[in-house]
Short mmCIF file of N, CA and C and ligand atoms in Angstrom, two decimals:
data_model
loop_
_atom_site.label_atom_id
_atom_site.label_comp_id
_atom_site.label_asym_id
_atom_site.label_seq_id
_atom_site.Cartn_x
_atom_site.Cartn_y
_atom_site.Cartn_z
N MET A 583 0.81 -1.43 -0.36
CA MET A 583 0.14 -0.07 0.00
C MET A 583 1.06 1.23 -0.25
N ALA A 584 0.31 2.02 -0.90
CA ALA A 584 0.87 3.58 -0.71
C ALA A 584 1.03 4.09 0.38
N THR A 585 2.35 4.58 0.51
CA THR A 585 2.74 5.35 1.87
C THR A 585 2.14 6.96 2.06
N LEU A 586 1.66 7.50 3.13
CA LEU A 586 1.14 8.97 2.80
C LEU A 586 1.53 9.92 2.18
N PHE A 587 3.29 9.16 2.35
CA PHE A 587 3.96 10.73 1.39
C PHE A 587 4.00 10.19 -0.03
N THR A 588 3.59 8.65 -0.61
CA THR A 588 3.89 8.90 -1.61
C THR A 588 2.44 9.43 -2.53
N LYS A 589 1.48 9.23 -1.81
CA LYS A 589 -0.26 9.89 -1.72
C LYS A 589 0.42 11.61 -1.91
N ILE A 590 0.91 12.46 -1.10
CA ILE A 590 0.98 13.28 -1.66
C ILE A 590 1.91 13.48 -2.65
N ILE A 591 3.18 12.98 -3.35
CA ILE A 591 3.62 12.91 -4.12
C ILE A 591 2.85 12.91 -5.43
N GLU A 592 1.92 11.71 -5.35
CA GLU A 592 1.06 11.39 -6.37
C GLU A 592 0.13 12.42 -6.58
N ARG A 593 -0.51 13.40 -5.76
CA ARG A 593 -1.34 14.46 -5.50
C ARG A 593 -2.71 14.06 -5.36
N GLU A 594 -2.63 12.62 -4.47
CA GLU A 594 -3.68 12.01 -4.23
C GLU A 594 -4.07 12.78 -3.06
N ILE A 595 -3.34 12.95 -1.95
CA ILE A 595 -3.46 13.94 -0.84
C ILE A 595 -3.00 15.42 -0.71
N PRO A 596 -3.83 16.36 -0.83
CA PRO A 596 -3.38 17.95 -1.13
C PRO A 596 -2.16 18.44 -0.25
N ALA A 597 -0.99 18.68 -0.42
CA ALA A 597 -0.14 19.49 0.61
C ALA A 597 0.71 20.23 -0.55
N GLN A 598 0.87 21.23 0.68
CA GLN A 598 1.89 22.49 -0.15
C GLN A 598 3.29 21.60 -0.83
N ILE A 599 3.63 21.34 -2.21
CA ILE A 599 4.70 21.45 -2.71
C ILE A 599 5.35 22.71 -2.89
N VAL A 600 6.77 22.61 -2.18
CA VAL A 600 7.52 23.32 -2.64
C VAL A 600 8.61 23.66 -3.95
N TYR A 601 9.12 21.73 -3.73
CA TYR A 601 10.38 21.75 -4.24
C TYR A 601 10.20 20.28 -5.13
N GLU A 602 10.23 20.19 -5.94
CA GLU A 602 10.35 18.88 -6.90
C GLU A 602 11.53 18.72 -7.98
N ASP A 603 12.32 17.18 -8.04
CA ASP A 603 12.93 16.81 -9.53
C ASP A 603 12.70 15.61 -9.48
N ALA A 604 13.35 14.80 -10.36
CA ALA A 604 13.24 13.75 -11.00
C ALA A 604 13.28 12.58 -9.57
N HIS A 605 13.69 12.96 -8.77
CA HIS A 605 13.83 12.07 -7.36
C HIS A 605 13.22 12.51 -6.13
N VAL A 606 12.81 13.45 -6.21
CA VAL A 606 13.20 14.15 -4.17
C VAL A 606 11.57 15.24 -4.59
N VAL A 607 10.70 15.27 -3.66
CA VAL A 607 9.95 16.31 -3.58
C VAL A 607 10.00 16.71 -1.93
N GLY A 608 9.47 18.25 -2.45
CA GLY A 608 9.74 18.60 -0.96
C GLY A 608 8.06 19.26 -0.96
N PHE A 609 7.88 19.23 0.56
CA PHE A 609 6.23 20.14 0.87
C PHE A 609 6.62 20.33 2.24
N LYS A 610 5.43 21.62 2.46
CA LYS A 610 5.52 22.02 4.39
C LYS A 610 5.05 20.75 4.63
N ASP A 611 5.38 21.01 6.52
CA ASP A 611 4.79 19.93 7.29
C ASP A 611 3.65 20.46 7.65
N ILE A 612 2.69 19.56 7.78
CA ILE A 612 1.20 20.15 7.77
C ILE A 612 1.19 20.33 9.54
N ASN A 613 2.25 20.39 10.43
CA ASN A 613 1.99 20.36 11.85
C ASN A 613 3.37 20.96 12.24
N PRO A 614 4.04 22.30 11.48
CA PRO A 614 4.80 22.95 11.41
C PRO A 614 5.65 23.10 12.99
N GLN A 615 7.09 22.94 13.15
CA GLN A 615 7.56 23.07 14.19
C GLN A 615 8.57 24.65 14.62
N ALA A 616 8.84 25.11 13.34
CA ALA A 616 9.33 26.25 13.17
C ALA A 616 8.73 26.91 11.62
N PRO A 617 8.87 28.41 11.82
CA PRO A 617 8.70 28.87 10.86
C PRO A 617 8.61 28.86 9.22
N VAL A 618 9.98 28.12 9.45
CA VAL A 618 9.96 27.10 7.98
C VAL A 618 10.18 25.84 8.35
N HIS A 619 9.45 24.72 7.98
CA HIS A 619 9.56 23.16 7.87
C HIS A 619 8.76 22.36 7.19
N VAL A 620 9.92 22.16 6.65
CA VAL A 620 9.59 21.44 5.02
C VAL A 620 10.40 19.69 4.85
N LEU A 621 9.01 18.85 4.58
CA LEU A 621 9.97 17.87 4.57
C LEU A 621 10.26 17.69 3.05
N PHE A 622 11.52 17.03 3.04
CA PHE A 622 12.38 15.94 1.22
C PHE A 622 11.94 15.27 1.58
N VAL A 623 11.18 14.14 0.48
CA VAL A 623 11.29 12.51 0.23
C VAL A 623 11.74 12.39 -0.47
N PRO A 624 12.17 11.05 -0.94
CA PRO A 624 12.43 10.42 -1.82
C PRO A 624 10.57 9.56 -2.89
N ARG A 625 11.10 10.24 -4.24
CA ARG A 625 9.94 9.36 -4.91
C ARG A 625 9.80 8.08 -4.79
N ARG A 626 10.81 7.29 -4.04
CA ARG A 626 10.37 5.52 -4.60
C ARG A 626 10.58 5.73 -2.65
N GLU A 627 9.82 4.80 -2.48
CA GLU A 627 9.52 4.06 -0.64
C GLU A 627 10.47 3.67 -0.21
N ILE A 628 11.03 4.18 0.69
CA ILE A 628 12.01 3.47 1.95
C ILE A 628 11.74 3.67 2.90
N ALA A 629 11.44 2.76 3.30
CA ALA A 629 10.63 2.69 4.99
C ALA A 629 11.60 3.93 6.01
N THR A 630 12.98 3.34 6.76
CA THR A 630 13.26 3.89 7.76
C THR A 630 15.17 4.57 6.56
N LEU A 631 15.50 4.28 7.74
CA LEU A 631 17.31 5.21 7.11
C LEU A 631 17.99 3.59 7.49
N ASN A 632 17.78 2.90 8.04
CA ASN A 632 18.36 1.64 8.12
C ASN A 632 17.80 0.56 6.87
N ASP A 633 16.99 1.08 5.74
CA ASP A 633 16.70 0.42 4.66
C ASP A 633 17.60 0.80 3.48
N LEU A 634 18.37 2.08 3.67
CA LEU A 634 19.07 2.92 2.92
C LEU A 634 20.26 1.42 2.47
N GLY A 635 20.58 1.75 1.23
CA GLY A 635 21.91 0.36 0.96
C GLY A 635 22.89 1.19 0.57
N GLY A 636 24.38 0.73 0.00
CA GLY A 636 24.71 1.77 -0.34
C GLY A 636 24.38 2.01 -1.98
N GLU A 637 23.80 1.67 -2.68
CA GLU A 637 23.27 1.79 -3.85
C GLU A 637 22.16 2.98 -3.95
N ASP A 638 21.89 3.25 -2.24
CA ASP A 638 21.07 4.99 -2.26
C ASP A 638 22.05 5.77 -1.98
N ALA A 639 23.23 5.67 -1.89
CA ALA A 639 23.99 6.94 -1.77
C ALA A 639 23.84 8.41 -2.28
N VAL A 640 23.68 7.83 -3.90
CA VAL A 640 22.89 9.43 -4.16
C VAL A 640 21.83 9.93 -4.06
N LEU A 641 21.00 9.08 -3.91
CA LEU A 641 19.64 9.16 -3.59
C LEU A 641 19.80 10.29 -1.65
N ALA A 642 20.26 9.43 -1.09
CA ALA A 642 19.91 10.04 -0.05
C ALA A 642 20.38 11.74 0.26
N GLY A 643 21.43 11.48 -0.60
CA GLY A 643 22.61 12.80 -0.99
C GLY A 643 22.05 14.13 -1.28
N ARG A 644 20.69 13.61 -2.26
CA ARG A 644 20.11 14.73 -3.17
C ARG A 644 18.87 14.75 -1.89
N LEU A 645 18.90 14.32 -1.45
CA LEU A 645 17.62 15.09 -0.18
C LEU A 645 18.40 16.33 0.56
N VAL A 646 19.59 15.56 1.01
CA VAL A 646 20.61 16.60 1.32
C VAL A 646 20.83 18.41 0.43
N LEU A 647 20.99 17.93 -0.40
CA LEU A 647 21.36 19.27 -1.56
C LEU A 647 20.04 19.50 -2.04
N ALA A 648 18.73 19.13 -1.94
CA ALA A 648 17.65 19.81 -2.36
C ALA A 648 17.04 20.52 -0.77
N ALA A 649 17.99 20.10 -0.03
CA ALA A 649 17.16 20.95 1.41
C ALA A 649 17.75 21.94 1.53
N ALA A 650 19.79 21.92 1.27
CA ALA A 650 19.95 23.41 0.88
C ALA A 650 20.11 23.85 -0.18
N ALA A 651 19.73 23.80 -1.14
CA ALA A 651 19.36 24.30 -2.25
C ALA A 651 17.84 25.53 -1.99
N TYR A 652 17.27 24.87 -1.14
CA TYR A 652 15.83 25.56 -0.82
C TYR A 652 16.31 26.14 0.28
N ALA A 653 17.21 26.42 1.14
CA ALA A 653 17.60 27.48 1.63
C ALA A 653 18.38 28.64 1.57
N LYS A 654 18.72 27.99 -0.16
CA LYS A 654 19.69 29.04 -0.26
C LYS A 654 18.77 30.01 -0.92
N GLN A 655 17.66 29.08 -2.16
CA GLN A 655 16.70 29.79 -2.98
C GLN A 655 16.22 31.07 -1.66
N GLU A 656 15.38 30.40 -0.42
CA GLU A 656 14.55 30.98 0.48
C GLU A 656 15.21 32.08 1.02
N GLY A 657 16.83 31.93 1.19
CA GLY A 657 17.32 33.27 1.56
C GLY A 657 17.84 32.85 2.91
N PHE A 658 17.37 32.04 3.60
CA PHE A 658 18.13 31.50 5.18
C PHE A 658 19.18 30.87 5.16
N ALA A 659 19.61 30.53 4.30
CA ALA A 659 20.91 29.63 4.06
C ALA A 659 21.93 30.15 5.50
N ASP A 660 21.96 31.42 5.30
CA ASP A 660 23.54 32.16 6.00
C ASP A 660 22.89 31.96 7.43
N SER A 661 21.71 32.51 7.50
CA SER A 661 21.08 32.22 9.16
C SER A 661 21.02 31.55 9.77
N GLY A 662 20.47 30.67 8.72
CA GLY A 662 20.80 28.70 9.61
C GLY A 662 19.35 28.44 9.53
N TYR A 663 20.14 27.01 9.79
CA TYR A 663 18.89 26.23 9.76
C TYR A 663 19.40 24.83 10.40
N ARG A 664 18.17 23.59 9.90
CA ARG A 664 18.52 22.38 10.90
C ARG A 664 17.90 21.30 10.02
N THR A 665 18.99 20.48 9.89
CA THR A 665 17.84 19.10 8.86
C THR A 665 17.98 17.73 9.76
N VAL A 666 17.07 17.22 9.80
CA VAL A 666 16.76 15.87 10.90
C VAL A 666 16.48 14.74 9.98
N PHE A 667 16.59 13.63 10.03
CA PHE A 667 15.88 12.59 9.90
C PHE A 667 15.45 11.45 10.95
N ASN A 668 14.36 11.27 11.53
CA ASN A 668 14.02 10.50 12.31
C ASN A 668 13.67 9.25 12.03
N CYS A 669 14.66 8.12 13.05
CA CYS A 669 14.52 7.20 12.60
C CYS A 669 13.83 5.81 13.60
N ASN A 670 12.98 5.20 13.23
CA ASN A 670 11.82 4.16 14.41
C ASN A 670 11.52 5.16 15.84
N ARG A 671 11.60 4.46 16.26
CA ARG A 671 10.30 4.55 17.80
C ARG A 671 11.19 5.48 18.61
N ASP A 672 12.58 5.30 18.86
CA ASP A 672 13.15 6.34 19.58
C ASP A 672 13.46 7.68 19.04
N GLY A 673 13.46 7.38 17.72
CA GLY A 673 14.03 8.82 16.88
C GLY A 673 12.98 9.54 16.31
N GLY A 674 11.55 8.81 16.80
CA GLY A 674 10.59 9.99 16.94
C GLY A 674 9.81 9.86 15.48
N GLN A 675 10.08 8.86 14.75
CA GLN A 675 9.42 8.29 13.90
C GLN A 675 7.93 8.62 13.23
N THR A 676 7.05 8.69 12.68
CA THR A 676 5.93 8.71 12.38
C THR A 676 5.15 8.30 11.56
N VAL A 677 5.92 8.58 10.15
CA VAL A 677 5.67 8.20 8.64
C VAL A 677 7.24 7.65 8.31
N TYR A 678 6.44 6.05 7.79
CA TYR A 678 7.62 5.33 7.69
C TYR A 678 7.84 5.27 6.09
N HIS A 679 7.95 6.53 5.51
CA HIS A 679 9.26 6.56 4.31
C HIS A 679 10.07 7.81 4.49
N ILE A 680 11.21 7.50 4.12
CA ILE A 680 12.14 8.76 4.61
C ILE A 680 11.96 9.09 4.22
N HIS A 681 12.27 10.63 4.88
CA HIS A 681 12.21 12.51 5.03
C HIS A 681 13.09 12.83 5.70
N LEU A 682 13.40 14.18 5.11
CA LEU A 682 14.72 14.77 5.68
C LEU A 682 13.49 15.83 6.25
N HIS A 683 13.54 16.33 7.83
CA HIS A 683 12.85 17.61 8.02
C HIS A 683 14.28 18.50 7.88
N LEU A 684 13.32 19.90 7.72
CA LEU A 684 14.16 20.79 7.14
C LEU A 684 13.71 22.15 8.34
N LEU A 685 14.13 22.79 9.15
CA LEU A 685 13.89 23.58 10.13
C LEU A 685 14.60 24.87 10.23
N ALA A 686 13.41 26.00 9.87
CA ALA A 686 14.49 27.38 9.93
C ALA A 686 13.42 28.50 10.41
N GLY A 687 13.91 29.47 10.75
CA GLY A 687 13.18 30.64 10.83
C GLY A 687 13.01 31.36 12.08
N ARG A 688 14.01 30.70 13.28
CA ARG A 688 13.85 30.76 14.70
C ARG A 688 15.60 30.31 15.44
N PRO A 689 15.88 30.42 16.16
CA PRO A 689 17.04 30.01 16.61
C PRO A 689 16.03 28.47 17.31
N LEU A 690 17.40 27.52 17.17
CA LEU A 690 16.49 26.42 17.17
C LEU A 690 18.08 25.68 18.67
N SER A 691 16.93 25.54 19.52
CA SER A 691 18.20 25.14 20.53
C SER A 691 18.17 23.93 20.38
N TRP A 692 19.00 23.43 21.32
CA TRP A 692 20.16 21.90 21.22
C TRP A 692 20.93 21.53 22.81
N PRO A 693 20.53 20.47 23.34
CA PRO A 693 20.39 19.24 22.74
C PRO A 693 18.77 19.77 21.96
N PRO A 694 18.58 18.37 21.03
CA PRO A 694 16.61 18.61 20.83
C PRO A 694 16.02 17.53 21.82
N GLY A 695 14.87 17.50 21.94
CA GLY A 695 14.41 17.16 23.24
C GLY A 695 14.06 15.18 22.66
P1 LIG E 1375 8.29 12.01 11.47
O1 LIG E 1375 7.63 12.48 12.72
O2 LIG E 1375 10.21 12.65 11.35
O3 LIG E 1375 8.06 10.73 10.90
O4 LIG E 1375 7.70 13.18 10.48
C1 LIG E 1375 6.73 12.86 10.08
C2 LIG E 1375 6.46 14.49 9.87
O5 LIG E 1375 5.10 14.41 8.45
C3 LIG E 1375 5.70 15.36 11.02
O6 LIG E 1375 6.18 16.06 11.39
C4 LIG E 1375 4.25 15.41 10.77
O7 LIG E 1375 3.79 16.80 11.05
C5 LIG E 1375 4.29 15.31 8.92
N1 LIG E 1375 2.69 15.25 8.46
C6 LIG E 1375 2.06 14.17 8.48
N2 LIG E 1375 0.67 14.25 7.82
C7 LIG E 1375 1.38 15.27 6.84
C8 LIG E 1375 0.43 15.34 5.89
N3 LIG E 1375 -0.58 15.06 5.32
N4 LIG E 1375 1.08 16.57 5.05
C9 LIG E 1375 1.92 16.90 5.37
N5 LIG E 1375 3.43 16.49 6.36
C10 LIG E 1375 2.29 15.75 7.19
#
């Protein structure tokens, strides 16, 4: 069965898509934790970071590059931002289709909760 994020990518469920290329789609998080909160998702379904193989190195890099390009485009690359992959229960993962969170627009505390 298609994941929630595949349904967003396929436009079966509405979302504010802000980035798109052949491999990666970026859309606004429905429950933003910062003024900017975008999720970068591979078109191909991969459940968790644990399911990435060596052959996925370029795809994983594409998620990071897409987030960095978006930060530059939107003008907050210099002020800064945070990128996060949550993995499984203790990492706080709730959607099992890997996604890179991009958070920006306010100072982000450390360590995270
Ligand atoms: P995670 O907890 O790391 O798996 O992140 C899943 C994220 O997906 C959460 O930040 C949710 O707010 C977000 N989310 C869940 N449903 C939607 C949706 N329909 N559109 C956009 N973001 C969503």
